[in-house]
Amino acid sequence: MSVVIKDKTFDVFLSKGQIQHRVLDLGREISSDFNGKDLIVIGVLNGCFIFFADLCRAIDIPMVTTFIKVESYQGTESTEQVKTIFGLSENIEGKKVLIVEDIVDTGISMKELLSQLKSMNPESISVAALLFKPEAFRFNYAVDYVGFEIPNKFVVGYGLDYDGLGRNLPEIYQLRNS
Ligand code: IMP
Ligand code: MG
């Protein structure tokens, strides 16, 4: 199956079923790792919103949920500049933080977020990303929970966008080579 968004064609890459199974596994793993801990789960908007909603419902331990917003992409390219659109109102001092991202690509956005959140003195910070592009990643910090490692190609759907479009697609699609 394929979709056309603006000038580009995308082919289905991960089905609804594949995503759903993997998200349930991640939820189970996170629930057991953070059981009995003071956990705050921070979603990185906009891209995380669908993954975040599904992942949170797959976690069955008490936790606080909140959001932060950053922007780095224009079209299909990273601008390499991270803008924090809004910060946290919650106090994360002494808490176990889990950051939830749709995708870690170059890793620049997450690097910036990690340093901002570290300065707020949480007990620990872990990262969950549905997708991870190892070939594009430029750092060596840990991405603790990865849904799928994927090739270095632009993807849309399940929260991820191309110029604001495609977030509502239930599957994940990959840009077709032209
Ligand atoms: P990074 O800073 O290069 O790791 O990029 C992180 C952000 O860019 C992600 O949170 C996404 O919002 C966006 N992004 C990176 N790769 C893709 C992609 O393939 N499709 C859509 N958005 C992407
Ligand atoms: Mg994002």
PDB file of N, CA and C and ligand atoms in Angstrom, residues 44-48 70 101-103, ligand 2:
ATOM      1  N   VAL A  44       7.240  14.168  23.919  1.00  0.00           N
ATOM      2  CA  VAL A  44       7.808  15.273  23.131  1.00  0.00           C
ATOM      3  C   VAL A  44       6.881  15.539  21.946  1.00  0.00           C
ATOM      4  N   LEU A  45       6.173  16.661  22.008  1.00  0.00           N
ATOM      5  CA  LEU A  45       5.218  17.044  20.954  1.00  0.00           C
ATOM      6  C   LEU A  45       5.928  17.660  19.766  1.00  0.00           C
ATOM      7  N   ASN A  46       5.326  17.646  18.536  1.00  0.00           N
ATOM      8  CA  ASN A  46       4.028  17.048  18.268  1.00  0.00           C
ATOM      9  C   ASN A  46       4.097  15.534  18.003  1.00  0.00           C
ATOM     10  N   GLY A  47       5.210  15.080  17.478  1.00  0.00           N
ATOM     11  CA  GLY A  47       5.274  13.744  16.885  1.00  0.00           C
ATOM     12  C   GLY A  47       4.903  12.584  17.783  1.00  0.00           C
ATOM     13  N   CYS A  48       5.029  12.754  19.113  1.00  0.00           N
ATOM     14  CA  CYS A  48       4.834  11.600  20.004  1.00  0.00           C
ATOM     15  C   CYS A  48       3.378  11.263  20.263  1.00  0.00           C
ATOM     16  N   VAL A  70       9.137  20.547  21.195  1.00  0.00           N
ATOM     17  CA  VAL A  70      10.327  21.026  20.478  1.00  0.00           C
ATOM     18  C   VAL A  70      10.084  20.899  18.983  1.00  0.00           C
ATOM     19  N   GLU A 101       9.615   9.862  22.693  1.00  0.00           N
ATOM     20  CA  GLU A 101       9.772  10.507  21.383  1.00  0.00           C
ATOM     21  C   GLU A 101       9.242   9.583  20.299  1.00  0.00           C
ATOM     22  N   ASP A 102       8.768  10.174  19.207  1.00  0.00           N
ATOM     23  CA  ASP A 102       8.379   9.345  18.068  1.00  0.00           C
ATOM     24  C   ASP A 102       9.609   8.702  17.438  1.00  0.00           C
ATOM     25  N   ILE A 103      10.663   9.523  17.228  1.00  0.00           N
ATOM     26  CA  ILE A 103      11.832   9.021  16.505  1.00  0.00           C
ATOM     27  C   ILE A 103      13.092   9.743  16.968  1.00  0.00           C
TER      28      ILE A 103
HETATM   29 MG    MG B   2       9.468  14.623  17.417  1.00  0.00          MG
END
